[in-house]
Amino acid sequence: MPVLVITGTGTEVGKTVTTAAVAAAAVTAGRSVAVLKAAQTGVRPDERGDAQEVARLAGAVTTAEVARYPEPLAPATAARRAGLAPVRPHEIAEAAAKLATEHELVLVEGAGGLLVRFDDAGGTLADAAELMAAPVLVVASAGLGTLNTTELTARELRRRRLDLLGVVIGSWPEAPDLASRCNVADLPDVAAAPLLGAVPAGAGALAPADFRAGAPGWLAPRLFGTWDADGFRGRETP
């Protein structure tokens, strides 16, 4: 798995913190890791973007961006409004391939969900994943409404014959409600893919050393961690 694409079922589902957790767990396991942000929006040139936030939390990782736009909009819209060149799927694939020549694992973090448009031709992260022949990890929210968006994302991946590695809950609440606890069992069913972790809510606010120490325990072995899905399900399912 030299390249792993990480997408979300929407915005604010914990995608960047999950990317950081995978990076931290992989580094702890002895892998050399690069993080590529396909399109960074809503950040000025002098501000820290998502890839830099991953590095702050995860430690010794290489970071790169394909493009950056100042307004917090979909990449195609943000590029058009800024008068800047859009990101093309082949540029994402080429950047990831270059990083893969020098790293054992390249994490490609998308912007928003799987089908958010990068350019006016309709290019998406799914198109980039196809070009890279890379597996995709889906980050989902915990609560009510997540089953629909997760199944829609999974269906689109299957329609494109892309490999859905699994689902990670990007922000698991300290006191989960009934819907969240039921979703532990239902998410792998609707996605037809395994649940590969649950990142605690607020993990991104931890001190970097504490984040790195905790990350392997939030993720399954396929993501370089020690998290046990059966144990978690038995503890959280009502």
PDB file of C-alpha atoms in Angstrom:
ATOM      1  CA  MET A   1       0.000   0.000   0.000  1.00  0.00           C
ATOM      2  CA  PRO A   2       2.446   2.711  -1.110  1.00  0.00           C
ATOM      3  CA  VAL A   3      -0.365   5.281  -1.585  1.00  0.00           C
ATOM      4  CA  LEU A   4      -3.537   5.606   0.484  1.00  0.00           C
ATOM      5  CA  VAL A   5      -6.236   8.117  -0.429  1.00  0.00           C
ATOM      6  CA  ILE A   6      -8.166   9.529   2.528  1.00  0.00           C
ATOM      7  CA  THR A   7     -11.552  11.085   1.898  1.00  0.00           C
ATOM      8  CA  GLY A   8     -14.472  12.079   4.077  1.00  0.00           C
ATOM      9  CA  THR A   9     -18.213  11.686   3.819  1.00  0.00           C
ATOM     10  CA  GLY A  10     -18.325  15.501   3.972  1.00  0.00           C
ATOM     11  CA  THR A  11     -16.609  18.410   5.654  1.00  0.00           C
ATOM     12  CA  GLU A  12     -15.747  18.560   9.359  1.00  0.00           C
ATOM     13  CA  VAL A  13     -15.815  14.803   9.907  1.00  0.00           C
ATOM     14  CA  GLY A  14     -12.267  14.553  11.282  1.00  0.00           C
ATOM     15  CA  LYS A  15     -10.424  13.801   8.050  1.00  0.00           C
ATOM     16  CA  THR A  16      -7.240  15.742   8.849  1.00  0.00           C
ATOM     17  CA  VAL A  17      -6.953  14.390  12.393  1.00  0.00           C
ATOM     18  CA  THR A  18      -7.536  10.873  11.077  1.00  0.00           C
ATOM     19  CA  THR A  19      -4.834  11.422   8.458  1.00  0.00           C
ATOM     20  CA  ALA A  20      -2.520  12.538  11.261  1.00  0.00           C
ATOM     21  CA  ALA A  21      -3.378   9.448  13.299  1.00  0.00           C
ATOM     22  CA  VAL A  22      -2.590   7.119  10.373  1.00  0.00           C
ATOM     23  CA  ALA A  23       0.659   9.001   9.774  1.00  0.00           C
ATOM     24  CA  ALA A  24       1.635   8.828  13.449  1.00  0.00           C
ATOM     25  CA  ALA A  25       0.842   5.116  13.694  1.00  0.00           C
ATOM     26  CA  ALA A  26       2.825   4.397  10.515  1.00  0.00           C
ATOM     27  CA  VAL A  27       5.825   6.389  11.771  1.00  0.00           C
ATOM     28  CA  THR A  28       5.675   4.519  15.078  1.00  0.00           C
ATOM     29  CA  ALA A  29       5.688   1.280  13.072  1.00  0.00           C
ATOM     30  CA  GLY A  30       8.886   2.408  11.380  1.00  0.00           C
ATOM     31  CA  ARG A  31       7.492   3.570   8.024  1.00  0.00           C
ATOM     32  CA  SER A  32       8.669   6.651   6.171  1.00  0.00           C
ATOM     33  CA  VAL A  33       5.580   8.757   5.486  1.00  0.00           C
ATOM     34  CA  ALA A  34       4.612  11.647   3.208  1.00  0.00           C
ATOM     35  CA  VAL A  35       1.336  13.563   3.371  1.00  0.00           C
ATOM     36  CA  LEU A  36      -0.037  15.196   0.233  1.00  0.00           C
ATOM     37  CA  LYS A  37      -2.930  17.656   0.434  1.00  0.00           C
ATOM     38  CA  ALA A  38      -4.656  17.579  -2.918  1.00  0.00           C
ATOM     39  CA  ALA A  39      -6.080  21.093  -2.648  1.00  0.00           C
ATOM     40  CA  GLN A  40      -5.875  23.341   0.388  1.00  0.00           C
ATOM     41  CA  THR A  41      -8.628  25.930   0.584  1.00  0.00           C
ATOM     42  CA  GLY A  42      -9.458  28.630   3.098  1.00  0.00           C
ATOM     43  CA  VAL A  43      -5.843  29.261   4.122  1.00  0.00           C
ATOM     44  CA  ARG A  44      -3.559  32.191   3.370  1.00  0.00           C
ATOM     45  CA  PRO A  45      -0.007  31.593   2.101  1.00  0.00           C
ATOM     46  CA  ASP A  46       1.437  32.351   5.552  1.00  0.00           C
ATOM     47  CA  GLU A  47      -0.971  30.082   7.476  1.00  0.00           C
ATOM     48  CA  ARG A  48      -0.590  26.435   8.440  1.00  0.00           C
ATOM     49  CA  GLY A  49      -2.602  24.134   6.207  1.00  0.00           C
ATOM     50  CA  ASP A  50      -3.935  20.640   6.804  1.00  0.00           C
ATOM     51  CA  ALA A  51      -0.698  18.907   5.766  1.00  0.00           C
ATOM     52  CA  GLN A  52       1.281  21.041   8.187  1.00  0.00           C
ATOM     53  CA  GLU A  53      -1.237  20.250  10.933  1.00  0.00           C
ATOM     54  CA  VAL A  54      -0.723  16.553  10.231  1.00  0.00           C
ATOM     55  CA  ALA A  55       3.032  17.036  10.585  1.00  0.00           C
ATOM     56  CA  ARG A  56       2.603  18.953  13.854  1.00  0.00           C
ATOM     57  CA  LEU A  57       0.611  16.084  15.344  1.00  0.00           C
ATOM     58  CA  ALA A  58       2.310  13.095  13.699  1.00  0.00           C
ATOM     59  CA  GLY A  59       5.949  14.124  13.772  1.00  0.00           C
ATOM     60  CA  ALA A  60       8.541  13.178  11.184  1.00  0.00           C
ATOM     61  CA  VAL A  61       6.547  13.234   7.955  1.00  0.00           C
ATOM     62  CA  THR A  62       7.133  14.980   4.633  1.00  0.00           C
ATOM     63  CA  THR A  63       4.373  17.378   3.599  1.00  0.00           C
ATOM     64  CA  ALA A  64       3.286  18.743   0.234  1.00  0.00           C
ATOM     65  CA  GLU A  65       0.337  20.528  -1.378  1.00  0.00           C
ATOM     66  CA  VAL A  66      -0.689  20.470  -5.012  1.00  0.00           C
ATOM     67  CA  ALA A  67      -2.392  23.871  -4.749  1.00  0.00           C
ATOM     68  CA  ARG A  68      -3.632  26.399  -2.187  1.00  0.00           C
ATOM     69  CA  TYR A  69      -6.523  28.829  -2.451  1.00  0.00           C
ATOM     70  CA  PRO A  70      -7.498  31.545   0.042  1.00  0.00           C
ATOM     71  CA  GLU A  71     -11.279  31.129   0.249  1.00  0.00           C
ATOM     72  CA  PRO A  72     -12.967  28.230   2.116  1.00  0.00           C
ATOM     73  CA  LEU A  73     -14.826  26.868  -0.890  1.00  0.00           C
ATOM     74  CA  ALA A  74     -14.807  23.800  -3.094  1.00  0.00           C
ATOM     75  CA  PRO A  75     -11.431  23.724  -4.897  1.00  0.00           C
ATOM     76  CA  ALA A  76     -12.858  24.410  -8.372  1.00  0.00           C
ATOM     77  CA  THR A  77     -14.813  27.408  -7.102  1.00  0.00           C
ATOM     78  CA  ALA A  78     -11.939  28.671  -4.962  1.00  0.00           C
ATOM     79  CA  ALA A  79      -9.527  28.459  -7.900  1.00  0.00           C
ATOM     80  CA  ARG A  80     -11.909  30.253 -10.242  1.00  0.00           C
ATOM     81  CA  ARG A  81     -12.593  33.074  -7.788  1.00  0.00           C
ATOM     82  CA  ALA A  82      -8.892  33.517  -7.043  1.00  0.00           C
ATOM     83  CA  GLY A  83      -7.961  33.566 -10.732  1.00  0.00           C
ATOM     84  CA  LEU A  84      -5.597  30.652 -10.143  1.00  0.00           C
ATOM     85  CA  ALA A  85      -5.067  27.418 -12.032  1.00  0.00           C
ATOM     86  CA  PRO A  86      -7.239  24.554 -10.795  1.00  0.00           C
ATOM     87  CA  VAL A  87      -5.960  21.211  -9.612  1.00  0.00           C
ATOM     88  CA  ARG A  88      -6.219  18.418 -12.154  1.00  0.00           C
ATOM     89  CA  PRO A  89      -6.517  14.767 -11.060  1.00  0.00           C
ATOM     90  CA  HIS A  90      -3.401  13.826 -13.017  1.00  0.00           C
ATOM     91  CA  GLU A  91      -1.416  16.435 -11.054  1.00  0.00           C
ATOM     92  CA  ILE A  92      -2.443  14.797  -7.787  1.00  0.00           C
ATOM     93  CA  ALA A  93      -1.452  11.379  -9.128  1.00  0.00           C
ATOM     94  CA  GLU A  94       1.891  12.662 -10.396  1.00  0.00           C
ATOM     95  CA  ALA A  95       2.709  14.382  -7.093  1.00  0.00           C
ATOM     96  CA  ALA A  96       1.838  11.231  -5.137  1.00  0.00           C
ATOM     97  CA  ALA A  97       3.921   9.047  -7.445  1.00  0.00           C
ATOM     98  CA  LYS A  98       6.931  11.321  -6.976  1.00  0.00           C
ATOM     99  CA  LEU A  99       6.613  11.175  -3.186  1.00  0.00           C
ATOM    100  CA  ALA A 100       6.201   7.390  -3.343  1.00  0.00           C
ATOM    101  CA  THR A 101       9.674   7.033  -4.849  1.00  0.00           C
ATOM    102  CA  GLU A 102      11.165   8.285  -1.570  1.00  0.00           C
ATOM    103  CA  HIS A 103       8.621   7.148   1.053  1.00  0.00           C
ATOM    104  CA  GLU A 104       7.085   3.842   2.057  1.00  0.00           C
ATOM    105  CA  LEU A 105       3.641   5.379   2.520  1.00  0.00           C
ATOM    106  CA  VAL A 106       2.007   8.414   0.900  1.00  0.00           C
ATOM    107  CA  LEU A 107      -1.259   9.658   2.403  1.00  0.00           C
ATOM    108  CA  VAL A 108      -3.294  11.732  -0.054  1.00  0.00           C
ATOM    109  CA  GLU A 109      -5.869  13.820   1.789  1.00  0.00           C
ATOM    110  CA  GLY A 110      -8.776  15.155  -0.220  1.00  0.00           C
ATOM    111  CA  ALA A 111     -10.856  18.285   0.259  1.00  0.00           C
ATOM    112  CA  GLY A 112     -14.344  17.663   1.594  1.00  0.00           C
ATOM    113  CA  GLY A 113     -15.991  14.554   0.137  1.00  0.00           C
ATOM    114  CA  LEU A 114     -15.118  12.129  -2.630  1.00  0.00           C
ATOM    115  CA  LEU A 115     -16.872  14.000  -5.462  1.00  0.00           C
ATOM    116  CA  VAL A 116     -15.970  17.594  -4.584  1.00  0.00           C
ATOM    117  CA  ARG A 117     -14.828  19.160  -7.844  1.00  0.00           C
ATOM    118  CA  PHE A 118     -11.232  20.212  -8.321  1.00  0.00           C
ATOM    119  CA  ASP A 119     -11.651  21.779 -11.748  1.00  0.00           C
ATOM    120  CA  ASP A 120     -14.356  22.997 -14.121  1.00  0.00           C
ATOM    121  CA  ALA A 121     -14.135  19.745 -16.073  1.00  0.00           C
ATOM    122  CA  GLY A 122     -15.505  17.898 -13.057  1.00  0.00           C
ATOM    123  CA  GLY A 123     -12.275  16.222 -11.930  1.00  0.00           C
ATOM    124  CA  THR A 124     -12.492  14.751  -8.419  1.00  0.00           C
ATOM    125  CA  LEU A 125     -10.464  12.890  -5.844  1.00  0.00           C
ATOM    126  CA  ALA A 126     -12.115   9.705  -7.110  1.00  0.00           C
ATOM    127  CA  ASP A 127     -10.581  10.365 -10.530  1.00  0.00           C
ATOM    128  CA  ALA A 128      -7.166  10.819  -8.937  1.00  0.00           C
ATOM    129  CA  ALA A 129      -7.574   7.570  -6.991  1.00  0.00           C
ATOM    130  CA  GLU A 130      -8.383   5.766 -10.232  1.00  0.00           C
ATOM    131  CA  LEU A 131      -5.243   7.120 -11.865  1.00  0.00           C
ATOM    132  CA  MET A 132      -3.161   6.010  -8.880  1.00  0.00           C
ATOM    133  CA  ALA A 133      -4.944   2.636  -8.525  1.00  0.00           C
ATOM    134  CA  ALA A 134      -4.854   3.450  -4.803  1.00  0.00           C
ATOM    135  CA  PRO A 135      -7.102   2.161  -2.025  1.00  0.00           C
ATOM    136  CA  VAL A 136      -9.406   4.662  -0.342  1.00  0.00           C
ATOM    137  CA  LEU A 137     -10.053   5.150   3.367  1.00  0.00           C
ATOM    138  CA  VAL A 138     -13.360   6.838   4.221  1.00  0.00           C
ATOM    139  CA  VAL A 139     -13.630   9.010   7.321  1.00  0.00           C
ATOM    140  CA  ALA A 140     -17.192   9.216   8.621  1.00  0.00           C
ATOM    141  CA  SER A 141     -18.940  11.033  11.437  1.00  0.00           C
ATOM    142  CA  ALA A 142     -20.312   9.074  14.368  1.00  0.00           C
ATOM    143  CA  GLY A 143     -23.903  10.217  14.727  1.00  0.00           C
ATOM    144  CA  LEU A 144     -27.251  10.460  13.044  1.00  0.00           C
ATOM    145  CA  GLY A 145     -27.072  10.859   9.250  1.00  0.00           C
ATOM    146  CA  THR A 146     -23.725   9.162   8.791  1.00  0.00           C
ATOM    147  CA  LEU A 147     -25.152   5.919   7.387  1.00  0.00           C
ATOM    148  CA  ASN A 148     -26.576   7.652   4.334  1.00  0.00           C
ATOM    149  CA  THR A 149     -23.438   9.625   3.437  1.00  0.00           C
ATOM    150  CA  THR A 150     -21.188   6.657   4.118  1.00  0.00           C
ATOM    151  CA  GLU A 151     -23.231   4.330   1.921  1.00  0.00           C
ATOM    152  CA  LEU A 152     -23.373   6.882  -0.893  1.00  0.00           C
ATOM    153  CA  THR A 153     -19.581   7.254  -0.774  1.00  0.00           C
ATOM    154  CA  ALA A 154     -19.045   3.507  -0.670  1.00  0.00           C
ATOM    155  CA  ARG A 155     -21.433   2.927  -3.582  1.00  0.00           C
ATOM    156  CA  GLU A 156     -19.577   5.443  -5.716  1.00  0.00           C
ATOM    157  CA  LEU A 157     -16.255   3.786  -4.922  1.00  0.00           C
ATOM    158  CA  ARG A 158     -17.663   0.386  -5.869  1.00  0.00           C
ATOM    159  CA  ARG A 159     -19.200   1.815  -9.050  1.00  0.00           C
ATOM    160  CA  ARG A 160     -15.735   2.986 -10.055  1.00  0.00           C
ATOM    161  CA  ARG A 161     -14.240  -0.347  -8.956  1.00  0.00           C
ATOM    162  CA  LEU A 162     -12.002   1.376  -6.463  1.00  0.00           C
ATOM    163  CA  ASP A 163     -10.743  -0.473  -3.396  1.00  0.00           C
ATOM    164  CA  LEU A 164     -12.496   0.750  -0.246  1.00  0.00           C
ATOM    165  CA  LEU A 165     -10.011  -0.155   2.468  1.00  0.00           C
ATOM    166  CA  GLY A 166     -12.447   0.616   5.259  1.00  0.00           C
ATOM    167  CA  VAL A 167     -14.104   3.271   7.388  1.00  0.00           C
ATOM    168  CA  VAL A 168     -12.769   5.240  10.352  1.00  0.00           C
ATOM    169  CA  ILE A 169     -14.992   7.250  12.671  1.00  0.00           C
ATOM    170  CA  GLY A 170     -13.232  10.592  12.679  1.00  0.00           C
ATOM    171  CA  SER A 171     -14.515  11.939  16.007  1.00  0.00           C
ATOM    172  CA  TRP A 172     -15.832   9.458  18.529  1.00  0.00           C
ATOM    173  CA  PRO A 173     -17.639  11.275  21.378  1.00  0.00           C
ATOM    174  CA  GLU A 174     -16.743  10.678  25.001  1.00  0.00           C
ATOM    175  CA  ALA A 175     -20.411  10.065  25.752  1.00  0.00           C
ATOM    176  CA  PRO A 176     -21.890   8.608  22.544  1.00  0.00           C
ATOM    177  CA  ASP A 177     -25.626   8.808  22.024  1.00  0.00           C
ATOM    178  CA  LEU A 178     -27.802   5.900  20.917  1.00  0.00           C
ATOM    179  CA  ALA A 179     -27.415   6.623  17.190  1.00  0.00           C
ATOM    180  CA  SER A 180     -23.615   6.722  17.471  1.00  0.00           C
ATOM    181  CA  ARG A 181     -23.495   3.457  19.403  1.00  0.00           C
ATOM    182  CA  CYS A 182     -25.788   1.733  16.896  1.00  0.00           C
ATOM    183  CA  ASN A 183     -23.701   3.067  14.016  1.00  0.00           C
ATOM    184  CA  VAL A 184     -20.679   1.110  15.254  1.00  0.00           C
ATOM    185  CA  ALA A 185     -22.428  -2.025  14.016  1.00  0.00           C
ATOM    186  CA  ASP A 186     -24.209  -0.430  11.058  1.00  0.00           C
ATOM    187  CA  LEU A 187     -21.347   1.476   9.403  1.00  0.00           C
ATOM    188  CA  PRO A 188     -19.434  -1.589   8.176  1.00  0.00           C
ATOM    189  CA  ASP A 189     -22.721  -3.061   6.961  1.00  0.00           C
ATOM    190  CA  VAL A 190     -23.726  -0.073   4.813  1.00  0.00           C
ATOM    191  CA  ALA A 191     -20.164   0.432   3.569  1.00  0.00           C
ATOM    192  CA  ALA A 192     -19.571  -3.275   2.902  1.00  0.00           C
ATOM    193  CA  ALA A 193     -16.119  -2.631   4.343  1.00  0.00           C
ATOM    194  CA  PRO A 194     -14.560  -3.015   7.783  1.00  0.00           C
ATOM    195  CA  LEU A 195     -14.561  -0.435  10.539  1.00  0.00           C
ATOM    196  CA  LEU A 196     -10.864   0.337  10.972  1.00  0.00           C
ATOM    197  CA  GLY A 197     -10.843   2.722  13.900  1.00  0.00           C
ATOM    198  CA  ALA A 198     -12.413   5.454  15.952  1.00  0.00           C
ATOM    199  CA  VAL A 199     -10.462   8.619  16.711  1.00  0.00           C
ATOM    200  CA  PRO A 200     -11.520  10.231  20.004  1.00  0.00           C
ATOM    201  CA  ALA A 201     -13.226  13.611  19.797  1.00  0.00           C
ATOM    202  CA  GLY A 202     -10.745  16.342  20.658  1.00  0.00           C
ATOM    203  CA  ALA A 203      -7.705  14.266  19.694  1.00  0.00           C
ATOM    204  CA  GLY A 204      -6.401  17.117  17.553  1.00  0.00           C
ATOM    205  CA  ALA A 205      -6.116  19.298  20.655  1.00  0.00           C
ATOM    206  CA  LEU A 206      -3.777  16.864  22.403  1.00  0.00           C
ATOM    207  CA  ALA A 207      -0.114  17.676  22.855  1.00  0.00           C
ATOM    208  CA  PRO A 208       1.783  16.134  19.908  1.00  0.00           C
ATOM    209  CA  ALA A 209       3.583  13.630  22.133  1.00  0.00           C
ATOM    210  CA  ASP A 210       0.271  12.438  23.585  1.00  0.00           C
ATOM    211  CA  PHE A 211      -1.297  12.273  20.127  1.00  0.00           C
ATOM    212  CA  ARG A 212       1.538  10.116  18.795  1.00  0.00           C
ATOM    213  CA  ALA A 213       1.374   7.825  21.802  1.00  0.00           C
ATOM    214  CA  GLY A 214      -2.376   7.397  21.463  1.00  0.00           C
ATOM    215  CA  ALA A 215      -2.743   7.064  17.684  1.00  0.00           C
ATOM    216  CA  PRO A 216      -1.947   3.332  17.321  1.00  0.00           C
ATOM    217  CA  GLY A 217      -4.677   2.534  19.837  1.00  0.00           C
ATOM    218  CA  TRP A 218      -7.284   4.328  17.729  1.00  0.00           C
ATOM    219  CA  LEU A 219      -6.613   2.400  14.514  1.00  0.00           C
ATOM    220  CA  ALA A 220      -6.799  -1.213  13.382  1.00  0.00           C
ATOM    221  CA  PRO A 221      -3.708  -3.231  12.375  1.00  0.00           C
ATOM    222  CA  ARG A 222      -4.357  -2.531   8.676  1.00  0.00           C
ATOM    223  CA  LEU A 223      -3.644   1.111   9.555  1.00  0.00           C
ATOM    224  CA  PHE A 224      -0.552   0.268  11.635  1.00  0.00           C
ATOM    225  CA  GLY A 225      -2.448   0.281  14.930  1.00  0.00           C
ATOM    226  CA  THR A 226      -3.647  -2.056  17.650  1.00  0.00           C
ATOM    227  CA  TRP A 227      -7.351  -1.095  17.848  1.00  0.00           C
ATOM    228  CA  ASP A 228      -9.701  -4.083  18.020  1.00  0.00           C
ATOM    229  CA  ALA A 229     -13.002  -3.650  16.214  1.00  0.00           C
ATOM    230  CA  ASP A 230     -14.722  -6.550  17.993  1.00  0.00           C
ATOM    231  CA  GLY A 231     -13.744  -5.267  21.414  1.00  0.00           C
ATOM    232  CA  PHE A 232     -14.867  -1.745  20.574  1.00  0.00           C
ATOM    233  CA  ARG A 233     -18.151  -2.976  19.130  1.00  0.00           C
ATOM    234  CA  GLY A 234     -18.834  -5.128  22.166  1.00  0.00           C
ATOM    235  CA  ARG A 235     -18.192  -2.206  24.476  1.00  0.00           C
ATOM    236  CA  GLU A 236     -20.139   0.465  22.570  1.00  0.00           C
ATOM    237  CA  THR A 237     -23.056  -1.329  20.896  1.00  0.00           C
ATOM    238  CA  PRO A 238     -26.273  -1.154  22.962  1.00  0.00           C
TER     239      PRO A 238
END
